[in-house]
JSON list of C-alpha atoms in Angstrom, two decimals:
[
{"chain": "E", "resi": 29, "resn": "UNK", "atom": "CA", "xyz": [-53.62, 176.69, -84.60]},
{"chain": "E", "resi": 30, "resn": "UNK", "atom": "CA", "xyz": [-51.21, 174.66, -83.48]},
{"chain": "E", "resi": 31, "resn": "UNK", "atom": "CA", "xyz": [-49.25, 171.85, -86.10]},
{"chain": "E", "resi": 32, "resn": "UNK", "atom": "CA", "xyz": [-49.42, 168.19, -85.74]},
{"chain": "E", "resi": 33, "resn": "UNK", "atom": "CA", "xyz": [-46.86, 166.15, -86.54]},
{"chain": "E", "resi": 34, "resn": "UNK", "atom": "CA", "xyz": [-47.21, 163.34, -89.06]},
{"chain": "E", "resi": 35, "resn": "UNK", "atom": "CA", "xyz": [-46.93, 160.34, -86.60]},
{"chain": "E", "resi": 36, "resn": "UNK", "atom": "CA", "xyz": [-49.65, 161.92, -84.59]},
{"chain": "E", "resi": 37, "resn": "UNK", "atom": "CA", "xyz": [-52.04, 162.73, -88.02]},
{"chain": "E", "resi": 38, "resn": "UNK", "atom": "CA", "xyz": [-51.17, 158.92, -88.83]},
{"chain": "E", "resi": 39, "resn": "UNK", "atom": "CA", "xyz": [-51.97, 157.63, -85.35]},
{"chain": "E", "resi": 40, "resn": "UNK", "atom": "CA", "xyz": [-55.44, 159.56, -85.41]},
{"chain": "E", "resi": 41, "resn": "UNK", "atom": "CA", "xyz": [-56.59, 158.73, -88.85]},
{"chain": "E", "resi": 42, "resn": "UNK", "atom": "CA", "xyz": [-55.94, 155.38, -87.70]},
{"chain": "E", "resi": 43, "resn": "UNK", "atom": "CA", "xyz": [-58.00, 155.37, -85.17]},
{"chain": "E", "resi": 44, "resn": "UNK", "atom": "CA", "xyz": [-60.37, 156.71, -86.86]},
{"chain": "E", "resi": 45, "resn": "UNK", "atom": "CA", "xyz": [-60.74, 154.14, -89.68]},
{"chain": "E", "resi": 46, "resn": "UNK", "atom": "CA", "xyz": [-60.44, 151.54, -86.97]},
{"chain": "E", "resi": 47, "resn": "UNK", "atom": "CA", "xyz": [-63.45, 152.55, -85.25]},
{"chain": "E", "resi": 48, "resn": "UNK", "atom": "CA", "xyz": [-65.25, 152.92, -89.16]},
{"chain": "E", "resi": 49, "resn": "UNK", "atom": "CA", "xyz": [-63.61, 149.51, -89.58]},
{"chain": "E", "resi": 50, "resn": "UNK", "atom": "CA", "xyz": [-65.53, 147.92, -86.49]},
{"chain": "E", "resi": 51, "resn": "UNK", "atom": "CA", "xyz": [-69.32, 149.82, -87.49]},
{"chain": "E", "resi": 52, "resn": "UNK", "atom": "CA", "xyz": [-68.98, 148.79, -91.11]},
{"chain": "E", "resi": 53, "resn": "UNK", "atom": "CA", "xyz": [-68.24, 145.37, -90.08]},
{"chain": "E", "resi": 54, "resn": "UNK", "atom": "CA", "xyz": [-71.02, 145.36, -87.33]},
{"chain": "E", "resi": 55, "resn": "UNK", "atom": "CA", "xyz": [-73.26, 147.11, -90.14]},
{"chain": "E", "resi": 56, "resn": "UNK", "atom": "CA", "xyz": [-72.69, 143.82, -92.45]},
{"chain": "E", "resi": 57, "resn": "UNK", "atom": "CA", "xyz": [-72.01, 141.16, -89.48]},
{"chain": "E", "resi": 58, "resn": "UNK", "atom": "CA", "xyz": [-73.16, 142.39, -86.28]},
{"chain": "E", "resi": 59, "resn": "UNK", "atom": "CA", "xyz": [-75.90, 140.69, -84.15]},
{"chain": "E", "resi": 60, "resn": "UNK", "atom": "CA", "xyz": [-78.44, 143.79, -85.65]},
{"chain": "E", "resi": 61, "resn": "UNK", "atom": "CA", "xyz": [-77.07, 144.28, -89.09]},
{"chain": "E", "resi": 62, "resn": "UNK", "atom": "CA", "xyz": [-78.13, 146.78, -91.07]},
{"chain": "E", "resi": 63, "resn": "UNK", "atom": "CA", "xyz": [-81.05, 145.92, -93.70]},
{"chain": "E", "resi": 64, "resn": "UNK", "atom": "CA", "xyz": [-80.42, 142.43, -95.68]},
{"chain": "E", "resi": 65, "resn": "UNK", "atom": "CA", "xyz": [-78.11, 141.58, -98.05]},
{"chain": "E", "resi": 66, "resn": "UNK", "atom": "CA", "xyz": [-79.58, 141.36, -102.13]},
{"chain": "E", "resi": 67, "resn": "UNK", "atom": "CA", "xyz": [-78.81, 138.16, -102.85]},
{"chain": "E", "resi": 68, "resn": "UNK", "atom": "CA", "xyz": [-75.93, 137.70, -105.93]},
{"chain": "E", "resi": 69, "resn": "UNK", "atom": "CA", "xyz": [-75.25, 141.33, -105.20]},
{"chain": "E", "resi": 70, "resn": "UNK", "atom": "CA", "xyz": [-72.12, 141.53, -102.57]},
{"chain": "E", "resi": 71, "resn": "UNK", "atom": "CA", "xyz": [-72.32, 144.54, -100.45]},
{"chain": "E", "resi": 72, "resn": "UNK", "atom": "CA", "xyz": [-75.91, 145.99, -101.37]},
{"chain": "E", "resi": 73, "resn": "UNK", "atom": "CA", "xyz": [-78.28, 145.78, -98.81]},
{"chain": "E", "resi": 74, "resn": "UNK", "atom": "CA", "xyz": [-81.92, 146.53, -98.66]},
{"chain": "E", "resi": 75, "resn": "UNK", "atom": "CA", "xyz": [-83.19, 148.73, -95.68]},
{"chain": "E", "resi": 76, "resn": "UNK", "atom": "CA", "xyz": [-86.38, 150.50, -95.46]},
{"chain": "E", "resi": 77, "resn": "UNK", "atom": "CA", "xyz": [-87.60, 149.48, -98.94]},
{"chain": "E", "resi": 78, "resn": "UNK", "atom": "CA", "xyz": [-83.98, 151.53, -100.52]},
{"chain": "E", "resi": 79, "resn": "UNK", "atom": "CA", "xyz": [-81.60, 149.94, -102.06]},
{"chain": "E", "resi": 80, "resn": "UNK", "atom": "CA", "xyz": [-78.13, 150.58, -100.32]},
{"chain": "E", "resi": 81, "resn": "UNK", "atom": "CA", "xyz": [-74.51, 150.18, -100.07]},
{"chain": "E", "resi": 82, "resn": "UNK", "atom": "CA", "xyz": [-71.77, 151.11, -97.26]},
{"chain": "E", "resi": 83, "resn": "UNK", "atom": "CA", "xyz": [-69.52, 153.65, -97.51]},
{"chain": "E", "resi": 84, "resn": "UNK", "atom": "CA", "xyz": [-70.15, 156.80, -99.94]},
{"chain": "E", "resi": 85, "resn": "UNK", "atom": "CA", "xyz": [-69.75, 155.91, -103.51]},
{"chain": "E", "resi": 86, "resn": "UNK", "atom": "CA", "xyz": [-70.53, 158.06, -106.32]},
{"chain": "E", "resi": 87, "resn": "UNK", "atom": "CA", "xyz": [-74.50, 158.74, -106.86]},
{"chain": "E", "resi": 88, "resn": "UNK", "atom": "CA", "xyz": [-74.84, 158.76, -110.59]},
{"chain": "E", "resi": 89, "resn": "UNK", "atom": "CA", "xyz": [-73.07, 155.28, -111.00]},
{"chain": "E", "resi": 90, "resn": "UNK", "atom": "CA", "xyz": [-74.44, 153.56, -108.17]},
{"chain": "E", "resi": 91, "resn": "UNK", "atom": "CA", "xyz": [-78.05, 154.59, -109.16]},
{"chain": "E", "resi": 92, "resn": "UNK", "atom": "CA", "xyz": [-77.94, 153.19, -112.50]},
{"chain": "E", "resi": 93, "resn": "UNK", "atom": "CA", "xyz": [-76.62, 149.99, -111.00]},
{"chain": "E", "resi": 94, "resn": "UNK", "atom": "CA", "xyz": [-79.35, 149.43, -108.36]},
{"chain": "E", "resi": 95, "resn": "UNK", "atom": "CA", "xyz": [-81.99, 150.63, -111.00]},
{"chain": "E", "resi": 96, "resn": "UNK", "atom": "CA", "xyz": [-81.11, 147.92, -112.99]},
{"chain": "E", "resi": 97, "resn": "UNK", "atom": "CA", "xyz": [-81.36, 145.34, -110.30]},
{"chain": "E", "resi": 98, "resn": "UNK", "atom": "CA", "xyz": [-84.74, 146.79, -109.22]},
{"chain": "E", "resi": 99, "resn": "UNK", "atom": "CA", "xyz": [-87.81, 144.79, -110.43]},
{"chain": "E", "resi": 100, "resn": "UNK", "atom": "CA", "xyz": [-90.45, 146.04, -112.56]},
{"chain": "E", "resi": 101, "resn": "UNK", "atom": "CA", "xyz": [-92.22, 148.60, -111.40]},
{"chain": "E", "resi": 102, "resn": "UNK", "atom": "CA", "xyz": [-89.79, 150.19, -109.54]},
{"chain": "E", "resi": 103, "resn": "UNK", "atom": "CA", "xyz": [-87.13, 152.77, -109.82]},
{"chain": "E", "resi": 104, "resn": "UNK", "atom": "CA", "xyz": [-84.61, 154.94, -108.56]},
{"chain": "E", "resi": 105, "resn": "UNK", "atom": "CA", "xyz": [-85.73, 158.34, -107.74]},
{"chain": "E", "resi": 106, "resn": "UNK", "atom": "CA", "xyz": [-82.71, 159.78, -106.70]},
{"chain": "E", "resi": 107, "resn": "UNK", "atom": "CA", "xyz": [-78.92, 158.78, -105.02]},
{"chain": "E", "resi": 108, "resn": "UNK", "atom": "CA", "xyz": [-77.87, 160.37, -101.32]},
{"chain": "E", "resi": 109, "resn": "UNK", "atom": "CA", "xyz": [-75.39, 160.03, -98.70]},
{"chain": "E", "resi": 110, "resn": "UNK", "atom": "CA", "xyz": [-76.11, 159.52, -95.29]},
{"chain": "E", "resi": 111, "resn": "UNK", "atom": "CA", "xyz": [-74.28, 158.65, -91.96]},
{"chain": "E", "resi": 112, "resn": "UNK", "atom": "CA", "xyz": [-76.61, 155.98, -89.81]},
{"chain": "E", "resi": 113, "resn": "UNK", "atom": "CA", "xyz": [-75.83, 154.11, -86.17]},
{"chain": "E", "resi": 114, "resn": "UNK", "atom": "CA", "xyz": [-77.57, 151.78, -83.96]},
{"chain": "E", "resi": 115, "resn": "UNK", "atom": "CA", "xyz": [-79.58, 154.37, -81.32]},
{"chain": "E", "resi": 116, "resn": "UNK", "atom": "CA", "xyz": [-78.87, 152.62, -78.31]},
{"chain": "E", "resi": 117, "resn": "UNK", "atom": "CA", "xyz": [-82.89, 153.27, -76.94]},
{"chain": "E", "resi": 118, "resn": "UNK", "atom": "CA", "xyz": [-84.74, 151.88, -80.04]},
{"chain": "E", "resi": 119, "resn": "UNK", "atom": "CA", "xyz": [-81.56, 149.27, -80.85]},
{"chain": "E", "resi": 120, "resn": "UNK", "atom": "CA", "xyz": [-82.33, 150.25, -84.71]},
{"chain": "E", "resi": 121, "resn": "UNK", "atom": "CA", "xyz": [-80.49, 151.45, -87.06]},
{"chain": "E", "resi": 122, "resn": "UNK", "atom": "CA", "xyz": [-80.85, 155.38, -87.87]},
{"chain": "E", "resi": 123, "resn": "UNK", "atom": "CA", "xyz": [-79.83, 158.23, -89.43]},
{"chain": "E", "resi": 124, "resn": "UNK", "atom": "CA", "xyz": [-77.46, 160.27, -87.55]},
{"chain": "E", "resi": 125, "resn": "UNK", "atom": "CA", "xyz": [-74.97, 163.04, -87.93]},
{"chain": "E", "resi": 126, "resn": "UNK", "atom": "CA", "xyz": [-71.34, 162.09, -89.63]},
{"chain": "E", "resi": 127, "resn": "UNK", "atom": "CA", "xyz": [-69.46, 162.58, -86.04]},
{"chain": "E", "resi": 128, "resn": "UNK", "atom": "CA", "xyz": [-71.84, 160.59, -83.99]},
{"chain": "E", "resi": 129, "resn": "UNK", "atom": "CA", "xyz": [-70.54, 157.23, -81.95]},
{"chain": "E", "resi": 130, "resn": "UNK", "atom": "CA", "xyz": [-70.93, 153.89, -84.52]},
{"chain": "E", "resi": 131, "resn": "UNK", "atom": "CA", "xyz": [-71.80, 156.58, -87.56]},
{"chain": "E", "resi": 132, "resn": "UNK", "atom": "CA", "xyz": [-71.54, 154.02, -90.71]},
{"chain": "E", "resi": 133, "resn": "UNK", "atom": "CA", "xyz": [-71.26, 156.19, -94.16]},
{"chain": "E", "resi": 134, "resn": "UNK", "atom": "CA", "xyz": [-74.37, 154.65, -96.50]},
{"chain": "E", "resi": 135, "resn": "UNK", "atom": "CA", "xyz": [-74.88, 155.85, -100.16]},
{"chain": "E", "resi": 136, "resn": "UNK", "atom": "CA", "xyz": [-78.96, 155.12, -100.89]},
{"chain": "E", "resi": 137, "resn": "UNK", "atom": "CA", "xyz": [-80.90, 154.80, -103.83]},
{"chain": "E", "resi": 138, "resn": "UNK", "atom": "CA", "xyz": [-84.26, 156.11, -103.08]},
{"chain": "E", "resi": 139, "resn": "UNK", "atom": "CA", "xyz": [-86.62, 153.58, -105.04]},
{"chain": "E", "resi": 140, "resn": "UNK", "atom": "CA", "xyz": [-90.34, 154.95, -105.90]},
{"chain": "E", "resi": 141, "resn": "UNK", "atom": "CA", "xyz": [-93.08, 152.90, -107.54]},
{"chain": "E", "resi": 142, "resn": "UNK", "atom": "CA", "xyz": [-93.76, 153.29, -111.56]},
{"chain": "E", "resi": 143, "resn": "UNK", "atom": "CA", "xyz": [-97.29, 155.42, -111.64]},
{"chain": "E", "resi": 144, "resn": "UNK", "atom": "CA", "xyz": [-97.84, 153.83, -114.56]},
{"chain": "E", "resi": 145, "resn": "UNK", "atom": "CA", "xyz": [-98.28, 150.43, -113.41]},
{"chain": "E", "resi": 146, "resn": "UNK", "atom": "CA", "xyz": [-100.03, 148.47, -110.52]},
{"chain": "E", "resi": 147, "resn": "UNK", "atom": "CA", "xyz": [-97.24, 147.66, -108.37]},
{"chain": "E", "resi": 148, "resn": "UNK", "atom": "CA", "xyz": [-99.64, 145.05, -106.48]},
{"chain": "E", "resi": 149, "resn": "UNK", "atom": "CA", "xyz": [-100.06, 143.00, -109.49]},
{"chain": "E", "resi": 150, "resn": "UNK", "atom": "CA", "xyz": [-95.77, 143.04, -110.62]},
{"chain": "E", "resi": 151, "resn": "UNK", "atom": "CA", "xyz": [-94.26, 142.61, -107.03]},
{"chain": "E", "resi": 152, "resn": "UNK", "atom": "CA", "xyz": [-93.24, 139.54, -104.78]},
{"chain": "E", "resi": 153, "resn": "UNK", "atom": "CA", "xyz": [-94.71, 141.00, -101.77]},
{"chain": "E", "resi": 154, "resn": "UNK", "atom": "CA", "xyz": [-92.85, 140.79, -98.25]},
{"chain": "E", "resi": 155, "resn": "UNK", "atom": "CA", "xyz": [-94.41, 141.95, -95.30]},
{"chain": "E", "resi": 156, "resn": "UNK", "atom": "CA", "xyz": [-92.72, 142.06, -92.31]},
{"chain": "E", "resi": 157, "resn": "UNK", "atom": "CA", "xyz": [-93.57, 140.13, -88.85]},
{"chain": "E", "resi": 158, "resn": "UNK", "atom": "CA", "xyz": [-90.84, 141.58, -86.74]},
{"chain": "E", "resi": 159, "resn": "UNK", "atom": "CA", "xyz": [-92.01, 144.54, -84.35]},
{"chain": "E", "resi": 160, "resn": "UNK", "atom": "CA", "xyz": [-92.18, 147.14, -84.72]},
{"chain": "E", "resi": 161, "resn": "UNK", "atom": "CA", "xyz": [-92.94, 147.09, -88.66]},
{"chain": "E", "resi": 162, "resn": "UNK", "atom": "CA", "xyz": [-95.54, 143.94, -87.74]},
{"chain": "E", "resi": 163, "resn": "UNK", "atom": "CA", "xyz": [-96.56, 140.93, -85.94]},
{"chain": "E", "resi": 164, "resn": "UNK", "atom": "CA", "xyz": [-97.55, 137.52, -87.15]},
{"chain": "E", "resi": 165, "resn": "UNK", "atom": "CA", "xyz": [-101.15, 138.65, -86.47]},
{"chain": "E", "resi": 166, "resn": "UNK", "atom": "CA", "xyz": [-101.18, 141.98, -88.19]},
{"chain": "E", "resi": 167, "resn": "UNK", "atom": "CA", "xyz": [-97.97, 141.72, -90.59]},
{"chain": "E", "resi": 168, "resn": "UNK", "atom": "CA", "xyz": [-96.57, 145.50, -91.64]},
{"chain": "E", "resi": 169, "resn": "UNK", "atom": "CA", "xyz": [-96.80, 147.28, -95.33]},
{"chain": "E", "resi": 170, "resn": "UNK", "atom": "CA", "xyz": [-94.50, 145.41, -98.28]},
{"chain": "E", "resi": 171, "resn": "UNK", "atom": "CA", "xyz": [-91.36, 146.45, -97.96]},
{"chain": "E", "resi": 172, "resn": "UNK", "atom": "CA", "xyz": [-90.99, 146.70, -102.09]},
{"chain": "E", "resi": 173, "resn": "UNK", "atom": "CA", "xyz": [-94.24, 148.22, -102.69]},
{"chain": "E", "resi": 174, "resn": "UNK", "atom": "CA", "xyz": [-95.64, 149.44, -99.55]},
{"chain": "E", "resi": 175, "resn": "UNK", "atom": "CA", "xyz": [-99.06, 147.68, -100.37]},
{"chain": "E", "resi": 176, "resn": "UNK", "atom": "CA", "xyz": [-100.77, 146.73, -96.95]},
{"chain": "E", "resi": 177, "resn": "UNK", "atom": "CA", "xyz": [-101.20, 143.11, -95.91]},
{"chain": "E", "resi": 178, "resn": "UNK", "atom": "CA", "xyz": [-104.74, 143.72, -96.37]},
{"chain": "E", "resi": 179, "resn": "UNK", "atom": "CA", "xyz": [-104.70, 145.39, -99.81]},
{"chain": "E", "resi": 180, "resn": "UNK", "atom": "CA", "xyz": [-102.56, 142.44, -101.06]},
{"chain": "E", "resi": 181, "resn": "UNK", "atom": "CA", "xyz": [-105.26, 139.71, -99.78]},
{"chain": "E", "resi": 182, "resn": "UNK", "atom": "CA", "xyz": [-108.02, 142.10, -101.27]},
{"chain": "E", "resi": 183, "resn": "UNK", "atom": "CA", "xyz": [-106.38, 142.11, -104.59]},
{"chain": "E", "resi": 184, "resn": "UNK", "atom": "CA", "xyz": [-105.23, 138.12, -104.91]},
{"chain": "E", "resi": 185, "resn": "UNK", "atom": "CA", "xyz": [-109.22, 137.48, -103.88]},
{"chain": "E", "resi": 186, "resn": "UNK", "atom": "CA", "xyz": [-110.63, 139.73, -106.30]},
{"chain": "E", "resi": 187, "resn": "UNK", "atom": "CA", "xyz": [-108.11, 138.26, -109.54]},
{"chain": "E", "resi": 188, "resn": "UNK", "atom": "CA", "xyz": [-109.00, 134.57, -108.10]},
{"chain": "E", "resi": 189, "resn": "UNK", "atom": "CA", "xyz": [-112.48, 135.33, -108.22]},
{"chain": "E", "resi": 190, "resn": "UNK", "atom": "CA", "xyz": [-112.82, 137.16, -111.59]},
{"chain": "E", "resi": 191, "resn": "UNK", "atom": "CA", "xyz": [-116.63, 138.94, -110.26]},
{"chain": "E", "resi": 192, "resn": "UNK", "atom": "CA", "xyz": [-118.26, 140.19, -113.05]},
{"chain": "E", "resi": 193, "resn": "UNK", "atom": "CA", "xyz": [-118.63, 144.05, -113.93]},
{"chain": "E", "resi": 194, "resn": "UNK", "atom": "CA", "xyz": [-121.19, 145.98, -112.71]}
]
């Protein structure tokens, strides 16, 4: 195997984090970023219903943070890393291998709904009208709970009206 110099190791691992630079910036600012930014919380994002960050941090502390910004109900199953891009077909963000073109290193914290508790009566529900999760005339499954649009009407109606046991 042949050696590299050091200006040439330099001038590659530049270009390298200068193409990173550009998909974690497009990740956070492009016209498609990735997920939505938690409010009061710089750099986590929420995609898919998981809490997220970019880059690869390490799993143990990063879980315990986002399970203490999860709401009640919730919490974090487990930590991963993963490597995601926009796929040029769907213009979406997802997962790909580490070496593909745009990869963007995520760490996610895999959120999963307390059994013990009715997550349709504890969450702020938020269905999404964007395709392809939705429309405005059939809107898509809560993106904290999962809960169907349907479900959640069903279960407001039936608490407004109180019917009386059978």
């Amino acid at each position: 195997m042949p050696e590299y110099t050091p200006g040439y190791v330099a001038a590659l691992a530049a270009a390298l984090m200068q193409a990173n630079t550009a998909a974690l910036y497009a990740a956070e600012h492009g016209n498609n970023p990735l997920g939505r930014p938690v409010q009061g919380n710089p750099g986590l994002r929420i995609w898919n219903g998981d809490l997220l960050r970019l880059g690869h941090l390490p799993l143990t502390p990063f879980a315990v943070e986002a399970n203490v910004l999860l709401q009640d109900g919730l919490y974090v199953d487990l930590a991963h890393h993963e490597h995601v891009h926009i796929d040029p077909e769907l213009d979406q963000w997802v997962f790909c291998a580490a070496h593909a073109d745009g990869a963007v290193p995520i760490t996610i914290a895999v959120t999963q709904t307390r059994i013990d508790e009715d997550p349709a009566h504890h969450c702020n529900h938020s269905f999404p009208v964007t395709p392809p999760r939705g429309s405005i005339d059939q809107p898509g499954n809560c993106r904290n709970c999962g809960t169907t649009y349907t479900e959640a009407r069903m279960a407001a109606t039936h608490d407004e009206q109180a019917p009386e046991p059978q």
